[in-house]
Amino acid sequence: MVVINRSIRIAIIAGREETALNLTKQLKVLIGEYISFFPFSMQQWANNKIKFDLVLVSTQTMFMHKRSPNINTDTEILYIRRTLLKESWEKLLSFTPGKKVLLINDNKDSAEETISLLYELGARHIDLVPAYPDMEIIPDIKDGVTPGEQNEITDSIKNITNIKERVIDTSTIVDILSRFDLLNGKLQKIINDYSRKIVPRSIGLQTTMRDLIDNKNYLTQTLNNVQDGVTAFDSNKKIIIFNRVAEQLFEQHSWDVIGKPIDYLMSSVFSNFDHLIDVKHKVCFIKKQKVIVDVVLLENLDGIHIGGIITFKIAKEVEELEMKLRLKIKESGHIAKYKFNDIISKSSKIEQVKKQAKKMALSDSNVLIIGESGTGKELFANSIHNYSSRNPFPFVAVNCSALPDNLLESELFGYEEGAFTGAKRGGKKGLFEQAHRGTIFLDEIGDISSNLQSRLLRVLQQKEVLRVGGTKVIPVDVRVIAATNKDLFHLVQERQFRDDLYYRLKVLQLNIPPLRERVEDIFPLIKHFMFKKRTQLTFSSEAQYCLESYNWPGNIRELENMVECLGIMADGEIIETDLPFPNLFFEEDRKNKKEYSRIPVRISQKELQNFLITSIHEMNQQGIGAGRRSLMIKAKYMGIYCSEMGVRQELKDLEEKGYITIGKGRSGCSITQKGLSIT
């Protein structure tokens, strides 16, 4: 038999009397048969002098008289936990996810408390905004919910959902009954029946846990789909994340690794993990695979280390991605590929040209590069751009001789939609526009038509372009580097090239010497091309002599093609007849039947000068021009080794001593009376 103890007295305190009465009514319906409840508003409680066995407070913020002398210090205080009826919860769940909704209550604290409750229960699919009568500005939101607080605000809101007064959670009722040993069978049944009508507070924890699990699964799937290996460790240096790429890299499953010390994995990479700092791009080997490791240590707001993240980039994949990016950029033609260090040379002439080009790069003036075909004009144009302040911006190269006149015009200056048949919808930017703030390289500038010369002059003068078929001028900031293998000055004199354009282009002029004038660069270039072509060649002394004696009309391009040809066709050491030179070069060989040493001999400077004086005298007597080339061929048949540069220097020295005179053109050298005296 249950003993009814109505002598238990419990006070219920709320901010408003109406709320206190509502809470009292709920408790009386459930357990009023056993306990007496007395409602108080905050104002009423301030004047209370009655002693109670237990004090229930509706919210923690409202209970401001905890140490009041009106409350017995032995009296226990319990905060009421409230929830919603299931029918009210269903109304909340019907709102569209992400929707902004006003939470309307009688004051700010109550509104914010109700929002906290709803979020705790798991109603995180909507964005709740507090609203109350004394609020300065009511947010302009059309939908609202209220826990039975009908006031002046609800009259101005279009759609109001009443979720009714919050009800007391079963956990609070159980706490009350437990304190007075009243948890008997009948009350347990009452509590069970009541719990079916309400949303238990624990559902919020369940929802939160479900969200956490969903977020963890989402994070795991995300990390498993990145191309880098990722592992993370906590403040105790225990592994907590180990994605799929990391599994493949270390050849271990995540369930075998998670929870183990991080140095279990990384001892081969970091010798002292206890003193690890942030690491950027450390190259190491894991399972014989080259990887790039980055470490980021994590800190909380107090600066205390709470763990870290380690990423592993497989070097081979990084290289492949970089190659794809380079190819993509290369296809656009908007990047300068070469720098001055890429220009192979031991020649003092080229070194002087490079020095001049570097000075030109530091200015913003137009440059005209003159040189024979194949001398490397484009390399110098690339290098000037990369050495200049414009290097972060586009380098646009165009071969003016490769396109017909009308097409070159539309490529250089662009066109508007409908400018001609086949024009793209929306028009197209010209190369000058694409090179804005950068450099445009106009190769073979001597081949453009007079019409294009006029349009190009306008761009150089006005710094603006007019698209084909357009009426609007477009300002551009572009540096022009032009190149040609033609004598532009001669073309100007013949009125084939505009003189005003010529002088606009040649503010700075760079002359590239042909290969025959920089013989000392031949073998360094051959070595470079052999490395580039992945081939290995050796040359006989006669072949070396021929390489230095040849005129190289195609210059460096011809030399590169020769190396490629020999790398495919030659077997063993390359001799004179293996060289892919024109037959004209060997014509003198066929005329002269004299046998000569297969291995030329190096002689002293004095012996070489005596040989040259004697040979010039003999050629003068025979009426043969004694030019450098003729003297070199004769030296070859005599078995004497000398380079073209060496012959040139010795002839100059002999002229300065008065032994010979050096004529122009094909007349060659002539012996003087002083020279005859020593023959």
mmCIF file of C-alpha atoms in Angstrom, residues 386-600:
data_model
loop_
_atom_site.group_PDB
_atom_site.id
_atom_site.type_symbol
_atom_site.label_atom_id
_atom_site.label_comp_id
_atom_site.label_asym_id
_atom_site.label_seq_id
_atom_site.Cartn_x
_atom_site.Cartn_y
_atom_site.Cartn_z
ATOM 1 C CA ASN A 386 62.137 36.493 -68.306
ATOM 2 C CA TYR A 387 64.873 38.888 -67.170
ATOM 3 C CA SER A 388 62.525 41.890 -67.300
ATOM 4 C CA SER A 389 59.953 43.195 -64.829
ATOM 5 C CA ARG A 390 57.232 41.886 -67.176
ATOM 6 C CA ASN A 391 58.134 38.234 -66.552
ATOM 7 C CA PRO A 392 55.055 37.490 -64.365
ATOM 8 C CA PHE A 393 52.838 38.384 -67.325
ATOM 9 C CA PRO A 394 52.245 36.721 -70.734
ATOM 10 C CA PHE A 395 54.897 36.175 -73.389
ATOM 11 C CA VAL A 396 53.065 35.829 -76.698
ATOM 12 C CA ALA A 397 55.089 34.685 -79.712
ATOM 13 C CA VAL A 398 53.899 34.824 -83.312
ATOM 14 C CA ASN A 399 55.710 33.974 -86.545
ATOM 15 C CA CYS A 400 54.703 36.691 -88.982
ATOM 16 C CA SER A 401 55.759 34.656 -92.026
ATOM 17 C CA ALA A 402 53.711 31.590 -91.058
ATOM 18 C CA LEU A 403 50.256 33.120 -91.636
ATOM 19 C CA PRO A 404 48.613 34.788 -94.632
ATOM 20 C CA ASP A 405 48.099 38.535 -94.386
ATOM 21 C CA ASN A 406 44.360 38.572 -93.532
ATOM 22 C CA LEU A 407 44.663 35.824 -90.944
ATOM 23 C CA LEU A 408 47.708 37.429 -89.322
ATOM 24 C CA GLU A 409 45.773 40.687 -89.001
ATOM 25 C CA SER A 410 42.870 39.050 -87.142
ATOM 26 C CA GLU A 411 45.298 37.086 -84.958
ATOM 27 C CA LEU A 412 47.302 40.159 -83.974
ATOM 28 C CA PHE A 413 44.463 42.606 -83.446
ATOM 29 C CA GLY A 414 41.424 40.339 -82.867
ATOM 30 C CA TYR A 415 37.994 40.734 -84.417
ATOM 31 C CA GLU A 416 34.402 41.519 -83.526
ATOM 32 C CA GLU A 417 31.472 39.162 -83.981
ATOM 33 C CA GLY A 418 30.367 39.044 -87.620
ATOM 34 C CA ALA A 419 33.538 40.758 -88.885
ATOM 35 C CA PHE A 420 33.900 38.065 -91.559
ATOM 36 C CA THR A 421 32.521 34.673 -92.531
ATOM 37 C CA GLY A 422 33.452 32.110 -89.912
ATOM 38 C CA ALA A 423 34.106 34.656 -87.148
ATOM 39 C CA LYS A 424 33.400 33.260 -83.691
ATOM 40 C CA ARG A 425 30.326 34.370 -81.804
ATOM 41 C CA GLY A 426 31.314 37.134 -79.423
ATOM 42 C CA GLY A 427 34.477 37.895 -81.379
ATOM 43 C CA LYS A 428 38.021 37.092 -80.321
ATOM 44 C CA LYS A 429 40.830 38.818 -78.450
ATOM 45 C CA GLY A 430 43.919 39.540 -80.512
ATOM 46 C CA LEU A 431 47.435 38.579 -79.485
ATOM 47 C CA PHE A 432 48.193 42.154 -78.473
ATOM 48 C CA GLU A 433 45.284 42.076 -76.018
ATOM 49 C CA GLN A 434 46.365 38.683 -74.723
ATOM 50 C CA ALA A 435 49.890 40.024 -74.157
ATOM 51 C CA HIS A 436 48.625 42.939 -72.031
ATOM 52 C CA ARG A 437 51.253 43.918 -69.412
ATOM 53 C CA GLY A 438 53.617 41.354 -70.929
ATOM 54 C CA THR A 439 55.666 40.958 -74.108
ATOM 55 C CA ILE A 440 54.755 40.141 -77.698
ATOM 56 C CA PHE A 441 57.468 38.595 -79.881
ATOM 57 C CA LEU A 442 57.042 39.272 -83.590
ATOM 58 C CA ASP A 443 59.362 36.863 -85.393
ATOM 59 C CA GLU A 444 60.183 37.380 -89.084
ATOM 60 C CA ILE A 445 58.874 40.953 -88.890
ATOM 61 C CA GLY A 446 60.405 41.728 -92.299
ATOM 62 C CA ASP A 447 57.767 39.589 -94.027
ATOM 63 C CA ILE A 448 54.640 41.535 -93.035
ATOM 64 C CA SER A 449 52.699 43.473 -95.662
ATOM 65 C CA SER A 450 52.557 47.270 -95.953
ATOM 66 C CA ASN A 451 48.938 47.225 -94.669
ATOM 67 C CA LEU A 452 49.943 45.398 -91.504
ATOM 68 C CA GLN A 453 52.964 47.663 -91.122
ATOM 69 C CA SER A 454 50.573 50.644 -90.918
ATOM 70 C CA ARG A 455 48.348 48.969 -88.317
ATOM 71 C CA LEU A 456 51.338 47.824 -86.278
ATOM 72 C CA LEU A 457 52.749 51.343 -86.292
ATOM 73 C CA ARG A 458 49.478 52.629 -84.773
ATOM 74 C CA VAL A 459 49.753 50.131 -81.915
ATOM 75 C CA LEU A 460 53.328 51.163 -81.206
ATOM 76 C CA GLN A 461 52.488 54.871 -81.323
ATOM 77 C CA GLN A 462 49.085 54.977 -79.610
ATOM 78 C CA LYS A 463 49.377 51.938 -77.348
ATOM 79 C CA GLU A 464 45.910 50.825 -78.429
ATOM 80 C CA VAL A 465 44.378 48.301 -80.837
ATOM 81 C CA LEU A 466 41.290 48.321 -83.011
ATOM 82 C CA ARG A 467 39.771 44.915 -83.669
ATOM 83 C CA VAL A 468 38.892 43.885 -87.211
ATOM 84 C CA GLY A 469 35.304 45.029 -87.810
ATOM 85 C CA GLY A 470 35.300 47.022 -84.575
ATOM 86 C CA THR A 471 34.845 50.689 -83.741
ATOM 87 C CA LYS A 472 36.143 50.786 -80.180
ATOM 88 C CA VAL A 473 39.857 51.249 -79.455
ATOM 89 C CA ILE A 474 41.289 49.061 -76.697
ATOM 90 C CA PRO A 475 44.296 50.339 -74.703
ATOM 91 C CA VAL A 476 47.148 47.836 -74.294
ATOM 92 C CA ASP A 477 50.391 47.876 -72.337
ATOM 93 C CA VAL A 478 52.729 45.642 -74.319
ATOM 94 C CA ARG A 479 56.471 45.539 -74.933
ATOM 95 C CA VAL A 480 57.387 44.559 -78.497
ATOM 96 C CA ILE A 481 60.395 42.410 -79.361
ATOM 97 C CA ALA A 482 60.763 41.927 -83.108
ATOM 98 C CA ALA A 483 63.205 39.674 -84.969
ATOM 99 C CA THR A 484 64.278 39.258 -88.589
ATOM 100 C CA ASN A 485 66.926 37.567 -90.715
ATOM 101 C CA LYS A 486 66.560 40.241 -93.362
ATOM 102 C CA ASP A 487 68.389 43.534 -93.830
ATOM 103 C CA LEU A 488 65.562 45.836 -92.767
ATOM 104 C CA PHE A 489 67.585 48.963 -93.469
ATOM 105 C CA HIS A 490 68.050 47.807 -97.055
ATOM 106 C CA LEU A 491 64.297 47.116 -97.295
ATOM 107 C CA VAL A 492 63.620 50.628 -95.996
ATOM 108 C CA GLN A 493 65.870 52.090 -98.714
ATOM 109 C CA GLU A 494 63.972 50.087 -101.326
ATOM 110 C CA ARG A 495 60.645 51.304 -99.823
ATOM 111 C CA GLN A 496 59.573 47.761 -98.962
ATOM 112 C CA PHE A 497 59.457 48.511 -95.227
ATOM 113 C CA ARG A 498 58.174 51.662 -93.551
ATOM 114 C CA ASP A 499 60.998 53.772 -92.178
ATOM 115 C CA ASP A 500 58.847 55.110 -89.288
ATOM 116 C CA LEU A 501 58.004 51.553 -88.215
ATOM 117 C CA TYR A 502 61.638 50.508 -88.594
ATOM 118 C CA TYR A 503 62.831 53.228 -86.230
ATOM 119 C CA ARG A 504 60.018 52.458 -83.797
ATOM 120 C CA LEU A 505 61.110 48.834 -83.654
ATOM 121 C CA LYS A 506 64.878 49.382 -83.419
ATOM 122 C CA VAL A 507 64.969 51.584 -80.350
ATOM 123 C CA LEU A 508 67.306 48.865 -79.090
ATOM 124 C CA GLN A 509 69.044 46.609 -81.625
ATOM 125 C CA LEU A 510 70.635 43.258 -80.842
ATOM 126 C CA ASN A 511 72.841 41.524 -83.443
ATOM 127 C CA ILE A 512 73.273 37.764 -83.079
ATOM 128 C CA PRO A 513 76.509 36.485 -84.716
ATOM 129 C CA PRO A 514 76.260 33.395 -86.962
ATOM 130 C CA LEU A 515 77.774 30.091 -85.852
ATOM 131 C CA ARG A 516 80.717 30.385 -88.267
ATOM 132 C CA GLU A 517 81.857 33.429 -86.291
ATOM 133 C CA ARG A 518 81.706 31.604 -82.967
ATOM 134 C CA VAL A 519 83.478 28.346 -83.830
ATOM 135 C CA GLU A 520 84.432 27.744 -80.200
ATOM 136 C CA ASP A 521 80.725 27.156 -79.424
ATOM 137 C CA ILE A 522 80.353 24.231 -81.853
ATOM 138 C CA PHE A 523 81.453 21.427 -79.549
ATOM 139 C CA PRO A 524 79.745 22.787 -76.368
ATOM 140 C CA LEU A 525 76.558 22.933 -78.435
ATOM 141 C CA ILE A 526 77.117 19.411 -79.782
ATOM 142 C CA LYS A 527 77.538 18.182 -76.198
ATOM 143 C CA HIS A 528 74.296 19.935 -75.189
ATOM 144 C CA PHE A 529 72.371 18.463 -78.130
ATOM 145 C CA MET A 530 73.737 14.969 -77.443
ATOM 146 C CA PHE A 531 72.395 15.219 -73.886
ATOM 147 C CA LYS A 532 69.087 16.553 -75.178
ATOM 148 C CA LYS A 533 68.777 13.789 -77.819
ATOM 149 C CA ARG A 534 70.056 11.145 -75.386
ATOM 150 C CA THR A 535 72.794 10.030 -77.720
ATOM 151 C CA GLN A 536 76.575 9.662 -77.485
ATOM 152 C CA LEU A 537 78.869 10.583 -80.366
ATOM 153 C CA THR A 538 82.632 10.662 -80.842
ATOM 154 C CA PHE A 539 84.378 12.475 -83.697
ATOM 155 C CA SER A 540 87.660 11.764 -85.445
ATOM 156 C CA SER A 541 90.220 14.544 -85.786
ATOM 157 C CA GLU A 542 89.323 15.016 -89.461
ATOM 158 C CA ALA A 543 85.620 15.239 -88.561
ATOM 159 C CA GLN A 544 86.367 17.797 -85.885
ATOM 160 C CA TYR A 545 88.360 19.796 -88.403
ATOM 161 C CA CYS A 546 85.476 19.701 -90.870
ATOM 162 C CA LEU A 547 82.986 20.790 -88.202
ATOM 163 C CA GLU A 548 85.112 23.844 -87.407
ATOM 164 C CA SER A 549 85.780 24.572 -91.101
ATOM 165 C CA TYR A 550 82.177 24.291 -92.294
ATOM 166 C CA ASN A 551 80.291 27.516 -93.068
ATOM 167 C CA TRP A 552 77.063 26.485 -91.203
ATOM 168 C CA PRO A 553 74.522 28.360 -93.365
ATOM 169 C CA GLY A 554 71.700 26.950 -91.155
ATOM 170 C CA ASN A 555 73.568 27.920 -87.981
ATOM 171 C CA ILE A 556 72.624 26.305 -84.667
ATOM 172 C CA ARG A 557 69.436 24.764 -86.049
ATOM 173 C CA GLU A 558 71.506 22.960 -88.708
ATOM 174 C CA LEU A 559 73.975 21.819 -86.037
ATOM 175 C CA GLU A 560 71.157 20.375 -83.900
ATOM 176 C CA ASN A 561 69.689 18.558 -86.893
ATOM 177 C CA MET A 562 73.126 17.119 -87.688
ATOM 178 C CA VAL A 563 73.474 15.724 -84.151
ATOM 179 C CA GLU A 564 70.018 14.130 -84.401
ATOM 180 C CA CYS A 565 70.886 12.639 -87.812
ATOM 181 C CA LEU A 566 74.228 11.222 -86.651
ATOM 182 C CA GLY A 567 72.628 9.817 -83.498
ATOM 183 C CA ILE A 568 70.319 7.737 -85.711
ATOM 184 C CA MET A 569 72.568 6.863 -88.638
ATOM 185 C CA ALA A 570 76.183 6.730 -87.415
ATOM 186 C CA ASP A 571 77.954 3.625 -86.108
ATOM 187 C CA GLY A 572 81.086 4.027 -83.990
ATOM 188 C CA GLU A 573 83.426 6.973 -84.337
ATOM 189 C CA ILE A 574 82.260 9.586 -86.807
ATOM 190 C CA ILE A 575 84.682 10.337 -89.634
ATOM 191 C CA GLU A 576 84.678 13.052 -92.243
ATOM 192 C CA THR A 577 82.488 11.217 -94.768
ATOM 193 C CA ASP A 578 79.812 10.525 -92.118
ATOM 194 C CA LEU A 579 79.022 14.223 -91.801
ATOM 195 C CA PRO A 580 75.762 15.178 -93.565
ATOM 196 C CA PHE A 581 77.286 18.203 -95.285
ATOM 197 C CA PRO A 582 76.544 19.328 -98.859
ATOM 198 C CA ASN A 583 78.809 17.778 -101.520
ATOM 199 C CA LEU A 584 80.101 21.256 -102.395
ATOM 200 C CA PHE A 585 82.014 21.299 -99.124
ATOM 201 C CA PHE A 586 84.123 18.333 -100.291
ATOM 202 C CA GLU A 587 84.581 19.545 -103.867
ATOM 203 C CA GLU A 588 88.172 20.677 -103.190
ATOM 204 C CA ASP A 589 88.920 17.196 -101.828
ATOM 205 C CA ARG A 590 87.908 15.585 -105.094
ATOM 206 C CA LYS A 591 90.044 17.990 -107.145
ATOM 207 C CA ASN A 592 93.149 17.444 -105.059
ATOM 208 C CA LYS A 593 94.423 13.852 -105.277
ATOM 209 C CA LYS A 594 97.205 14.419 -102.783
ATOM 210 C CA GLU A 595 97.182 12.106 -99.799
ATOM 211 C CA TYR A 596 97.250 13.822 -96.416
ATOM 212 C CA SER A 597 97.652 12.703 -92.852
ATOM 213 C CA ARG A 598 94.429 11.338 -91.356
ATOM 214 C CA ILE A 599 95.334 12.924 -87.979
ATOM 215 C CA PRO A 600 96.158 16.675 -88.189
#
